[in-house]
PDB file of C-alpha atoms in Angstrom:
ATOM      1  CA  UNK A   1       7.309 -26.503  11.814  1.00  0.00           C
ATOM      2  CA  UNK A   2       9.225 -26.334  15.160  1.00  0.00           C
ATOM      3  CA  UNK A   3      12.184 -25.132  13.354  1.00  0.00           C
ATOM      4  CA  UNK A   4       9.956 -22.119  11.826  1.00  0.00           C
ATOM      5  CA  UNK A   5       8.684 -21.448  15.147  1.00  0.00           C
ATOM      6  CA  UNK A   6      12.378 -21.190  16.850  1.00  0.00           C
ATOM      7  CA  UNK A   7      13.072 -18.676  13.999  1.00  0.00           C
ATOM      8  CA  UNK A   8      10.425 -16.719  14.960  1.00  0.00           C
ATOM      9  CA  UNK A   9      11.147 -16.417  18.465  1.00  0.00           C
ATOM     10  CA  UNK A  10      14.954 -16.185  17.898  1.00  0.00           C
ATOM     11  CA  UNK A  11      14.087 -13.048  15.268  1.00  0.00           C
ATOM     12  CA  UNK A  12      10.932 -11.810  16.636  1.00  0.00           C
ATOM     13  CA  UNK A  13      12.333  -7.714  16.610  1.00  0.00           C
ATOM     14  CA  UNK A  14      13.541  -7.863  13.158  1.00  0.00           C
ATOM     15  CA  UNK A  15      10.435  -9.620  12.048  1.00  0.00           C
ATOM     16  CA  UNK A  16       8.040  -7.276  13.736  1.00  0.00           C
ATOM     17  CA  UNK A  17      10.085  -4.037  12.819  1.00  0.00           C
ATOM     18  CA  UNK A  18       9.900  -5.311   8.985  1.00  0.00           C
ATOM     19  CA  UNK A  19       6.209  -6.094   9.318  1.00  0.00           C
ATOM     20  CA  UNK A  20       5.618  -2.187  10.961  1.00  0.00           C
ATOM     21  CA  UNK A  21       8.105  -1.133   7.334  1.00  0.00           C
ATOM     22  CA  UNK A  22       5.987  -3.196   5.193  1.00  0.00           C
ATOM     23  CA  UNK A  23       2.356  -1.822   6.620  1.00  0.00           C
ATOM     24  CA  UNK A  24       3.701   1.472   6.405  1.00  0.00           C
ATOM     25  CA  UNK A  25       5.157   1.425   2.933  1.00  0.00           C
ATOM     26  CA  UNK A  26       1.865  -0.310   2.035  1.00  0.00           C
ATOM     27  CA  UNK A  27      -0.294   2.370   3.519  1.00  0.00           C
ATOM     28  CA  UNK A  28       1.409   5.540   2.075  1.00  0.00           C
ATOM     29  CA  UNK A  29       1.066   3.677  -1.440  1.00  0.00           C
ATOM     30  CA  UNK A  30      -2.865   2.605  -0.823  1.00  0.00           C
ATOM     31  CA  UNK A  31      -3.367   6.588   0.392  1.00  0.00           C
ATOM     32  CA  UNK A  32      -1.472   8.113  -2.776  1.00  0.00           C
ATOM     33  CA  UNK A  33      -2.945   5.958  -5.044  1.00  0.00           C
ATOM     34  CA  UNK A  34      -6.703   6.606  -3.442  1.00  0.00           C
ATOM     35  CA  UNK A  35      -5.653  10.166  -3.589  1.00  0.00           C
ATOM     36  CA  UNK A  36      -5.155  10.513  -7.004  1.00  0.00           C
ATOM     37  CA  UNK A  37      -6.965   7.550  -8.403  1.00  0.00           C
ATOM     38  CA  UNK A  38     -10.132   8.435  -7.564  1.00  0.00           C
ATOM     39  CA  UNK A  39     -10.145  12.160  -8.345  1.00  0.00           C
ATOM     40  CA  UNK A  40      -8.793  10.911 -12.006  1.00  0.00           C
ATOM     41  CA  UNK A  41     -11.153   8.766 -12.786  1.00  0.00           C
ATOM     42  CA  UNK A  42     -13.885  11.013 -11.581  1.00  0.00           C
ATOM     43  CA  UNK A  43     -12.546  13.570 -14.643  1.00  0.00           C
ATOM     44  CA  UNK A  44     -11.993  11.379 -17.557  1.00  0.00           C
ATOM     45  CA  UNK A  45     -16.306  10.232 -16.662  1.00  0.00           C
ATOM     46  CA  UNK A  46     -16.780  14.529 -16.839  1.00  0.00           C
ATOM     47  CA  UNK A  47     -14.307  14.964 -20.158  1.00  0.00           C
ATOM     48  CA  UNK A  48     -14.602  11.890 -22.516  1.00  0.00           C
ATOM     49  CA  UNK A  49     -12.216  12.708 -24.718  1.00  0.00           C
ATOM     50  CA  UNK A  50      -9.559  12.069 -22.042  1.00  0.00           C
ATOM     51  CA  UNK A  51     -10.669   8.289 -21.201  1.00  0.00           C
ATOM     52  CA  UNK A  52      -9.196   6.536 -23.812  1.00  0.00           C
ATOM     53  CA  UNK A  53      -5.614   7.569 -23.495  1.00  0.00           C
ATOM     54  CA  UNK A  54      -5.856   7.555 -19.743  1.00  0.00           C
ATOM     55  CA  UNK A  55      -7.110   4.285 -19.445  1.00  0.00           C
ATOM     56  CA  UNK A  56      -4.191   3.201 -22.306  1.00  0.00           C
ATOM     57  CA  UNK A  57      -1.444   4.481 -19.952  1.00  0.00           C
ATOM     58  CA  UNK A  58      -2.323   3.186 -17.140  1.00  0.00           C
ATOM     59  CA  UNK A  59      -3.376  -0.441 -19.358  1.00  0.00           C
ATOM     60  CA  UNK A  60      -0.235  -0.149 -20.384  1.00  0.00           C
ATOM     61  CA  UNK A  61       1.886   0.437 -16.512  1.00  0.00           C
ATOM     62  CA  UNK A  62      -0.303  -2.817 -15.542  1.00  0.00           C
ATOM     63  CA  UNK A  63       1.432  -4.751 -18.515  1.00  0.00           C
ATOM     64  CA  UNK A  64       4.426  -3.928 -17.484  1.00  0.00           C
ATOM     65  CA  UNK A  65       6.467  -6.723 -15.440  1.00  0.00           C
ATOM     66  CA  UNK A  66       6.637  -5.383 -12.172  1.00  0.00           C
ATOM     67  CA  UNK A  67      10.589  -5.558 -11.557  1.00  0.00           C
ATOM     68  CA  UNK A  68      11.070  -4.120 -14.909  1.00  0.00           C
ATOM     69  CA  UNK A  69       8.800  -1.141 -13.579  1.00  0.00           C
ATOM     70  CA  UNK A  70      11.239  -1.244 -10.308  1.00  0.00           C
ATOM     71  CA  UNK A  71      13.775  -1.126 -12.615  1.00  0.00           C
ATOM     72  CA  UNK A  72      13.123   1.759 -14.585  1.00  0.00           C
ATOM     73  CA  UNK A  73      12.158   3.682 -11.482  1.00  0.00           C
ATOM     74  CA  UNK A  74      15.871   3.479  -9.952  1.00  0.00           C
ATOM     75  CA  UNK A  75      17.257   5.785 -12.433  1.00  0.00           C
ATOM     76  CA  UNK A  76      15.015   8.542 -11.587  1.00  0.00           C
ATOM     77  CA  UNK A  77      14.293   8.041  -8.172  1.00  0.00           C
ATOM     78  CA  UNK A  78      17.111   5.930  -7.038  1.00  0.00           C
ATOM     79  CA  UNK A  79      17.235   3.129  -4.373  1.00  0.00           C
ATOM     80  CA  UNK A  80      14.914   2.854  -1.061  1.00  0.00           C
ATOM     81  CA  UNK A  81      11.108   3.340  -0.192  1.00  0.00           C
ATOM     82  CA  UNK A  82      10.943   5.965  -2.972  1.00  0.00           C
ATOM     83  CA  UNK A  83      10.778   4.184  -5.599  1.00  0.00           C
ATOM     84  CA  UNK A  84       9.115   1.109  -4.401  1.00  0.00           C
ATOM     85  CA  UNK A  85       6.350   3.181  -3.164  1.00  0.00           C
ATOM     86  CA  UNK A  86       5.932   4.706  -6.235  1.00  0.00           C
ATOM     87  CA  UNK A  87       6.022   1.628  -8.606  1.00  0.00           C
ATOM     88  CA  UNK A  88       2.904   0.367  -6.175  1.00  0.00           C
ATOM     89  CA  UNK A  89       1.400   3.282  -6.774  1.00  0.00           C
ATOM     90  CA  UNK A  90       1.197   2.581 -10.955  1.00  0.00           C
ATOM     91  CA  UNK A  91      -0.102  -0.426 -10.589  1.00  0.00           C
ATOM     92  CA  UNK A  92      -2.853   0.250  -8.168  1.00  0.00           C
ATOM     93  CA  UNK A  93      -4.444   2.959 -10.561  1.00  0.00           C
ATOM     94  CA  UNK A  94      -5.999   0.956 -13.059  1.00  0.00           C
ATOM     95  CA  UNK A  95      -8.387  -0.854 -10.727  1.00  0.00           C
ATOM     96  CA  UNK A  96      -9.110   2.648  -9.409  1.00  0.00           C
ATOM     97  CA  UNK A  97      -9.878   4.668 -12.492  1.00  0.00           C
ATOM     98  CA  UNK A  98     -11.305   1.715 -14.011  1.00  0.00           C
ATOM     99  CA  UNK A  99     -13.891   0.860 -11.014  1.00  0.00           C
ATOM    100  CA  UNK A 100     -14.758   4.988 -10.098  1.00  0.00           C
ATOM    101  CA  UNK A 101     -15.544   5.194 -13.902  1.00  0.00           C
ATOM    102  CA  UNK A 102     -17.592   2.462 -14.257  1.00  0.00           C
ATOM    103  CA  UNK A 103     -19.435   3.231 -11.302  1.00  0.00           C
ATOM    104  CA  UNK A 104     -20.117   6.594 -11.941  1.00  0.00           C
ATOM    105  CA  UNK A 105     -21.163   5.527 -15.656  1.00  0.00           C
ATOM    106  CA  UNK A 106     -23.690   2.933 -13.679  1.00  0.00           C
ATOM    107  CA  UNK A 107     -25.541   5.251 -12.177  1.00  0.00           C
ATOM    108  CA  UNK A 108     -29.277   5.622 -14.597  1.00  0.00           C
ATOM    109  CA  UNK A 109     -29.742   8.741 -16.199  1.00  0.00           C
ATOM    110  CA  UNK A 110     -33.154   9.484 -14.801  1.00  0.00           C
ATOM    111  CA  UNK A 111     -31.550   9.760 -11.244  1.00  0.00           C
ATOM    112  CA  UNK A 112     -29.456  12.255 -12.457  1.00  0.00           C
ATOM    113  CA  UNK A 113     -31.801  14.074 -14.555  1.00  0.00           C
ATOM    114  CA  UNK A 114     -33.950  13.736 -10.573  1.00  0.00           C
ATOM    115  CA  UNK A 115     -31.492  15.351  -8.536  1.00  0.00           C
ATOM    116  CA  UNK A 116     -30.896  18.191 -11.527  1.00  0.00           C
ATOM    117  CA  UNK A 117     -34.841  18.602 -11.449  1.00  0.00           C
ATOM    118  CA  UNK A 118     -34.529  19.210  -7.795  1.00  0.00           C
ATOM    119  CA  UNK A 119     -32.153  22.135  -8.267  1.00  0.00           C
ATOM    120  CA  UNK A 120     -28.924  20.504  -7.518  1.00  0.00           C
ATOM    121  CA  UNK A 121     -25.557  22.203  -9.138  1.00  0.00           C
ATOM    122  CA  UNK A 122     -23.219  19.803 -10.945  1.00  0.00           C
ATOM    123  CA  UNK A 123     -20.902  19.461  -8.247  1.00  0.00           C
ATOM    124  CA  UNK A 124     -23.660  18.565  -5.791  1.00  0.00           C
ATOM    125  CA  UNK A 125     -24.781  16.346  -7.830  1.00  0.00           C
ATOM    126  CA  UNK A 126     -21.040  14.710  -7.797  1.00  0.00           C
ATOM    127  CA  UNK A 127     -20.990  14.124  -4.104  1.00  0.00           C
ATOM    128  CA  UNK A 128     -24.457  14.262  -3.118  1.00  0.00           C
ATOM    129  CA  UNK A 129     -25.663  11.611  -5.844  1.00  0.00           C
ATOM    130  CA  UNK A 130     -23.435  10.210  -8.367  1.00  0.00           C
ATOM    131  CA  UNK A 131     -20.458   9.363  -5.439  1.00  0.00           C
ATOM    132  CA  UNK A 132     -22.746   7.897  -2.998  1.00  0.00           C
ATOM    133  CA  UNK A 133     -24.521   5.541  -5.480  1.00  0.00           C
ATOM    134  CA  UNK A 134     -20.890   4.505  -6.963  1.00  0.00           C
ATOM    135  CA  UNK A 135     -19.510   3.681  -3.657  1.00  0.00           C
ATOM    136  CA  UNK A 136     -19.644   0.279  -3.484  1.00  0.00           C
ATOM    137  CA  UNK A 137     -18.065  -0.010  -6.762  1.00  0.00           C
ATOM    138  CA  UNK A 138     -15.503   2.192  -6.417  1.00  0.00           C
ATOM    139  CA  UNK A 139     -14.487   0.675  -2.988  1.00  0.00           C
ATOM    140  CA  UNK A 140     -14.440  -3.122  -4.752  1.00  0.00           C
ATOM    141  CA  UNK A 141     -11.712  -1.542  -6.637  1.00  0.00           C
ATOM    142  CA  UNK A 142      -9.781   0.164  -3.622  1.00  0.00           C
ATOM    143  CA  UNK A 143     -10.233  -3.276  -2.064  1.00  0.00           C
ATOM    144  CA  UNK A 144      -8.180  -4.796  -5.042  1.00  0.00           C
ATOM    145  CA  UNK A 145      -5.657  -2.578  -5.196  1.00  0.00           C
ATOM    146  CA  UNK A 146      -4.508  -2.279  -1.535  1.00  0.00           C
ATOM    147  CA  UNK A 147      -4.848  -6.052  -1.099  1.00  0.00           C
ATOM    148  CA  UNK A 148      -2.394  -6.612  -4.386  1.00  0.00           C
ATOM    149  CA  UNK A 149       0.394  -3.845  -2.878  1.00  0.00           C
ATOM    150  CA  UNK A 150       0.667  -6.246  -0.044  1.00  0.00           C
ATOM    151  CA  UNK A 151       2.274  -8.746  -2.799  1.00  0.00           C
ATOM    152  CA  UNK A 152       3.622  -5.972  -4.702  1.00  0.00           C
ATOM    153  CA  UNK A 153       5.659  -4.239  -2.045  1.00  0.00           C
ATOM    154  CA  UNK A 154       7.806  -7.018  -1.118  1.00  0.00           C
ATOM    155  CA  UNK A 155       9.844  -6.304  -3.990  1.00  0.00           C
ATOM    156  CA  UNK A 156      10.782  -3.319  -2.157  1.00  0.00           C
ATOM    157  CA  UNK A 157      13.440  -5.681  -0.257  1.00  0.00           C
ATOM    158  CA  UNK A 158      15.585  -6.048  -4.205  1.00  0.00           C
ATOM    159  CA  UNK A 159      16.361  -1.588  -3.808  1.00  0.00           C
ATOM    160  CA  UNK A 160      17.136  -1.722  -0.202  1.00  0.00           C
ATOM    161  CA  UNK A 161      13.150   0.029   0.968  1.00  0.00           C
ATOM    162  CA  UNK A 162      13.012  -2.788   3.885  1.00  0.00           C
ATOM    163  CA  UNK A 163       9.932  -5.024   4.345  1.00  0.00           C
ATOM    164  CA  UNK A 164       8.748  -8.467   4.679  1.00  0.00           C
ATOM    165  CA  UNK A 165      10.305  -8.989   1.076  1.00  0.00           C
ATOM    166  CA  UNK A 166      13.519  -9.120   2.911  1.00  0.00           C
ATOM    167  CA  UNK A 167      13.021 -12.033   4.641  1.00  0.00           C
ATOM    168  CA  UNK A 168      11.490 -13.668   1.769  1.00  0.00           C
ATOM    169  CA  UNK A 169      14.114 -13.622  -0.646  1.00  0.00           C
ATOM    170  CA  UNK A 170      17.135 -13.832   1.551  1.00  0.00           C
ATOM    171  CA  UNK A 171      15.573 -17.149   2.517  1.00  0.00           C
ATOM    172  CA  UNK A 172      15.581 -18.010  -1.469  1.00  0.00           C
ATOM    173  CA  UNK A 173      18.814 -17.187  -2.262  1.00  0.00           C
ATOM    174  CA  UNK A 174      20.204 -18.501   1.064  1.00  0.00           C
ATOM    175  CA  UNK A 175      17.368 -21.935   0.698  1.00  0.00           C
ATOM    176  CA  UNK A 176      16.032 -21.082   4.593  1.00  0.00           C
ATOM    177  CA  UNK A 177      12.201 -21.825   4.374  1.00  0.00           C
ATOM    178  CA  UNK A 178      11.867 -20.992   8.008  1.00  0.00           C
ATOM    179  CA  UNK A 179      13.264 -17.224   6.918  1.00  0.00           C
ATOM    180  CA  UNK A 180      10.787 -17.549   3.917  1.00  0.00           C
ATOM    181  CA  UNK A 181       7.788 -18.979   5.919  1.00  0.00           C
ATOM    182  CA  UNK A 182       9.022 -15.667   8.361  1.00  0.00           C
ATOM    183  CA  UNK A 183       8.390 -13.667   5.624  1.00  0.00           C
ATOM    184  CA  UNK A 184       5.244 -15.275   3.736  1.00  0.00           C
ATOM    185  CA  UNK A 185       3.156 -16.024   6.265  1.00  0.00           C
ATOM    186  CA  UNK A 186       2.958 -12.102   8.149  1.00  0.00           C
ATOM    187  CA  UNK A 187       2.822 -10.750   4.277  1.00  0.00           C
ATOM    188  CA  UNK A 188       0.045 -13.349   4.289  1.00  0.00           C
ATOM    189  CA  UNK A 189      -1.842 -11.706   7.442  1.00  0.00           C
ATOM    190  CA  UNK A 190      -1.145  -8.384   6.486  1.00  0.00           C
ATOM    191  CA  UNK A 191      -2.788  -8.763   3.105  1.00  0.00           C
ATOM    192  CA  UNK A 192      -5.701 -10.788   5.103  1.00  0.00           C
ATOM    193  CA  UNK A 193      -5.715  -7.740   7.640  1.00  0.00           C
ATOM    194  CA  UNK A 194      -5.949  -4.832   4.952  1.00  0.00           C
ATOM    195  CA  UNK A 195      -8.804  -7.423   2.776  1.00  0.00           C
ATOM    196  CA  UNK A 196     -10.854  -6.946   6.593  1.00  0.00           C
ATOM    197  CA  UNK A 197     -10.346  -3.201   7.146  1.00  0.00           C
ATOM    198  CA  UNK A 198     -11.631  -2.985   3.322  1.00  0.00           C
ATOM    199  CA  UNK A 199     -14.408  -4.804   3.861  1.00  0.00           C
ATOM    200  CA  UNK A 200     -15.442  -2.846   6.882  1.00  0.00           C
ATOM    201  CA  UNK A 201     -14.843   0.755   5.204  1.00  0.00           C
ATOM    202  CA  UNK A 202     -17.056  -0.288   1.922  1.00  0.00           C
ATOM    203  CA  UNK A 203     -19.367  -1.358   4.608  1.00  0.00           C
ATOM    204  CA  UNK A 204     -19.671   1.827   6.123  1.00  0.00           C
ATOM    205  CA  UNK A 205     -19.660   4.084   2.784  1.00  0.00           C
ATOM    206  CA  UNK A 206     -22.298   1.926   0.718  1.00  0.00           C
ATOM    207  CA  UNK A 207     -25.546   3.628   1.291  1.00  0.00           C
ATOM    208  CA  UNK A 208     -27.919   0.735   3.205  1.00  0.00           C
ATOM    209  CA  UNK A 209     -30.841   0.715   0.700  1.00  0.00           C
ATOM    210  CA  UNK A 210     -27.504  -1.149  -1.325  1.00  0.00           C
ATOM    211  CA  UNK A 211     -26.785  -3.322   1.030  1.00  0.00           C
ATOM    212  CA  UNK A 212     -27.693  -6.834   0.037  1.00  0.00           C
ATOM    213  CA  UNK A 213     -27.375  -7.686   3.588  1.00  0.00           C
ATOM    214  CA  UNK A 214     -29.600  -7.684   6.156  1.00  0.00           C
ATOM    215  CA  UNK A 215     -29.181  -3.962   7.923  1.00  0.00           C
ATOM    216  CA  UNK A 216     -26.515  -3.531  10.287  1.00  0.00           C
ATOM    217  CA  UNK A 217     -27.454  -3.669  14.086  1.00  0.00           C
ATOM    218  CA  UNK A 218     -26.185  -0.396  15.992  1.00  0.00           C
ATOM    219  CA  UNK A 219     -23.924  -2.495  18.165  1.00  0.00           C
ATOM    220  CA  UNK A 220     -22.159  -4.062  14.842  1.00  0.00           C
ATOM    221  CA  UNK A 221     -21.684  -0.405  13.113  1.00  0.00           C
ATOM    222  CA  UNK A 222     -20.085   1.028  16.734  1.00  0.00           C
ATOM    223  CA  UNK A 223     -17.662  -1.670  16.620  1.00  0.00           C
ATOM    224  CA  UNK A 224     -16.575  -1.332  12.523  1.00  0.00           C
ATOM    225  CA  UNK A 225     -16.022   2.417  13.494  1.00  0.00           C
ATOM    226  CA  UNK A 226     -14.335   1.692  16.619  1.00  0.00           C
ATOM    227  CA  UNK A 227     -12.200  -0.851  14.739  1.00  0.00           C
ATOM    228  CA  UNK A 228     -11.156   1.868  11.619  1.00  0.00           C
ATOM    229  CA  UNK A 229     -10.805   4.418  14.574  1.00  0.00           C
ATOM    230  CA  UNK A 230      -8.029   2.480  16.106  1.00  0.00           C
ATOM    231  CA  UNK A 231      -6.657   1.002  13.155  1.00  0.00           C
ATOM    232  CA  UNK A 232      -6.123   4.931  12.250  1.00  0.00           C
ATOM    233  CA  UNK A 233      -4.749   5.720  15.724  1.00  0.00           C
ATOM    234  CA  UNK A 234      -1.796   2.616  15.327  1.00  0.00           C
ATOM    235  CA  UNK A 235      -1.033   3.463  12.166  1.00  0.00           C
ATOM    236  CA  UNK A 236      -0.349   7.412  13.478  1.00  0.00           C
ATOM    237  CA  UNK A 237       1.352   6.008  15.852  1.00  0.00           C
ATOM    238  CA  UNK A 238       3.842   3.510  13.853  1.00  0.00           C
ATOM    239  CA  UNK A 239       4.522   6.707  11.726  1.00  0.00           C
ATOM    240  CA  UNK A 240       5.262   9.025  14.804  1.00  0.00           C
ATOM    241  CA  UNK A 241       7.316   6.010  16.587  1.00  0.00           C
ATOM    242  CA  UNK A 242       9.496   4.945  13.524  1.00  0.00           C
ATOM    243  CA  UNK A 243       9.751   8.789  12.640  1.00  0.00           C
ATOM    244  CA  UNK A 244       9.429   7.386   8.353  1.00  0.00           C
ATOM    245  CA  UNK A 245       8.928  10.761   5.960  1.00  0.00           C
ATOM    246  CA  UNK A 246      11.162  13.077   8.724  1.00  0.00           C
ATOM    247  CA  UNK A 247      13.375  15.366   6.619  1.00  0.00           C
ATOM    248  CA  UNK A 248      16.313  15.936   8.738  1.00  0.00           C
ATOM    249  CA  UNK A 249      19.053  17.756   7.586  1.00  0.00           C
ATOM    250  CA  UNK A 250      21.766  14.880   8.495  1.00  0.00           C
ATOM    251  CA  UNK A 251      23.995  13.436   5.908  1.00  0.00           C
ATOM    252  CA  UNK A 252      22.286   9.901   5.095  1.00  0.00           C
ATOM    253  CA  UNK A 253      24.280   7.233   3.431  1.00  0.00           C
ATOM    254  CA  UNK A 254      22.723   3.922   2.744  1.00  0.00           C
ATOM    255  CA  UNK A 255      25.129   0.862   2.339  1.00  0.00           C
ATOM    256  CA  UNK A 256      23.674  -2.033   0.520  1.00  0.00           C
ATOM    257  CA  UNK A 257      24.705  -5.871   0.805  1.00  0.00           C
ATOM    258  CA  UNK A 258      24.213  -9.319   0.067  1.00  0.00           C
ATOM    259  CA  UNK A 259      23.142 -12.192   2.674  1.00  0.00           C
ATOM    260  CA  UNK A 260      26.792 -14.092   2.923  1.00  0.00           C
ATOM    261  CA  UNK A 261      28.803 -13.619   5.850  1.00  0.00           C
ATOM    262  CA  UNK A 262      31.848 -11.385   4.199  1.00  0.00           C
ATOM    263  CA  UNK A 263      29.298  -8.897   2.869  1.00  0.00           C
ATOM    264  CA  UNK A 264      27.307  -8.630   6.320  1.00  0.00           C
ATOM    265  CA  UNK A 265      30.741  -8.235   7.863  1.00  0.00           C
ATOM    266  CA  UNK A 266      31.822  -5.385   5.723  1.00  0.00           C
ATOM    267  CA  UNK A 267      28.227  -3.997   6.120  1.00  0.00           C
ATOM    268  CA  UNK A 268      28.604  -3.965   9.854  1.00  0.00           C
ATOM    269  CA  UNK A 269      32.087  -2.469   9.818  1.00  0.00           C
ATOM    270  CA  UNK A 270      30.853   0.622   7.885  1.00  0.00           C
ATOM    271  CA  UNK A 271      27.920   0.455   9.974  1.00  0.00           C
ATOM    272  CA  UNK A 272      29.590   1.326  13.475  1.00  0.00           C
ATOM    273  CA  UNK A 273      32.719   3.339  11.876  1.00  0.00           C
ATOM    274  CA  UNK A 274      29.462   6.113  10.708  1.00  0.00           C
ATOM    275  CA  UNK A 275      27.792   5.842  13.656  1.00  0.00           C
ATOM    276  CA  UNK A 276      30.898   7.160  15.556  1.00  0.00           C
ATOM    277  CA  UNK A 277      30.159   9.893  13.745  1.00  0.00           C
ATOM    278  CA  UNK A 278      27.360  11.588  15.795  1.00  0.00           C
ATOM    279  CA  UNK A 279      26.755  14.582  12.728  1.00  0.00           C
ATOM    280  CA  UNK A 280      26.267  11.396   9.962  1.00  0.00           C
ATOM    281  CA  UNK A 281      23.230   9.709  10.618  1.00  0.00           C
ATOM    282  CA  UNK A 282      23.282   6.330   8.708  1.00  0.00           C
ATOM    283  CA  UNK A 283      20.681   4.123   7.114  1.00  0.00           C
ATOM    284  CA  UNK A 284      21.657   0.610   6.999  1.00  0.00           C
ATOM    285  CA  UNK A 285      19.576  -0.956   4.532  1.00  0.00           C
ATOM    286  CA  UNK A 286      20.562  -4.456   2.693  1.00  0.00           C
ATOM    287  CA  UNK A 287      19.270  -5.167  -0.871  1.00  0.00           C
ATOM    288  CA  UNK A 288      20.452  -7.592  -2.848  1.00  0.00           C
ATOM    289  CA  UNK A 289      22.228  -6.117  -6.621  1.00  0.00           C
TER     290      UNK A 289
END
């Protein structure tokens, strides 16, 4: 344990700046995936006919070994965050569409006949009713999917995207278990981390008369919202600070290598002979091929 500890310390930059990579990679995957995984499955509970083979497909992308996925996404999309983000993004769907449909297909049909009796249009019915009542379903899958692209993303570190993976398997292939432990044990927090912010967002969007709970006191719902609040505000931040997603018009060249001393050399080399190049901006990024 002491020798994990003076790893740490000794590495505690590159550690933290692969943490920020991994929660940001993470993040843009959860969003996407919400973004689209939601709206889906709210249209094949509208038009049945398109449930079956939407549900197949995306059966069929979880079924799928994840670095064959990875590897049949670097052909299209090439190496870096691109593709990892993307091959997150598959397999977080299915507990999506599959948990918005089945809450929406929950809800009793006198409610809805109710709100239709009331005057209510079909769409207010959608987010007036039918979303509010299948919130803390749909959430229980959001809360499954983000927690599982934690795990998922390291494999970003085999196509040169960065994160914790890094660590991880360089410490395999190189049999370090403090650069492993380095690794596992912030993926470990981060996934713990996301599980919390979750927990505290299906809090806040499950109507109470469904919470099993006892009601939550004023003072406990002003600190969830203070805590999503700032989460919001870091992660801004992280994105502004690290400048990830900026299109700039610079040349980039990524160099990949493997974690033995003559590669790393080489890597290095390249490294400062492009960066004497002020119009080439270069992004060093190790993978292992």
């Amino acid at each position: 344990m002491t020798g994990f500890i003076n790893y740490f310390i000794q590495n505690i930059s590159t550690i933290l700046g692969l943490f920020v990579e991994h929660v940001q990679l993470t993040v843009l995957a959860i969003i996407i995936s919400i973004v689209v995984g939601i709206p889906l499955g709210i249209l094949i509970t509208y038009f049945k006919p398109s449930k079956k083979p939407v549900m197949a497909i995306a059966n069929l992308i979880q079924a799928i070994p994840s670095m064959a996925l990875l590897g049949f996404m670097i052909p299209l999309l090439g190496i870096g965050t691109k593709p990892a983000i993307v091959m997150v993004i598959l397999y977080s769907l299915l507990p999506i569409i599959k948990n918005t449909v089945a809450g929406l297909d929950s809800i009793n049909e006198e409610t809805l006949e109710a709100a239709k009796g009331i005057g209510l249009t079909r769409l207010q019915v959608l987010y007036k009713v039918q979303i509010p009542l299948a919130a803390p379903v749909i959430m229980a899958g959001v809360r499954i999917s983000a927690v599982s692209s934690v795990g998922l993303m390291t494999l970003a570190a085999f196509i040169g995207a960065g994160g914790l993976g890094y660590l991880v398997y360089a410490g395999i292939r190189t049999t370090n278990t403090d650069q492993i432990l380095a690794g596992a044990i912030p993926a470990c927090i981060l996934a713990l981390l996301i599980d919390y912010i979750f927990s505290i967002l299906e809090r806040l969007v499950t109507p109470k008369s469904f919470q099993l709970a006892k009601p939550r006191s004023v003072f406990k719902g002003i600190v969830d919202k203070t805590i999503i609040v700032l989460t919001c505000l870091g992660l801004a931040g992280s994105f502004v600070y690290t400048n990830m997603g900026n299109s700039n018009s610079s040349k980039k060249i990524k160099i990949g290598s493997m974690d033995f001393s003559e590669q790393e050399t080489l890597n290095y080399m390249l490294k400062y002979l492009i960066e004497g190049n002020s119009d080439v901006m270069l992004k060093l990024n190790k993978h292992s091929r």
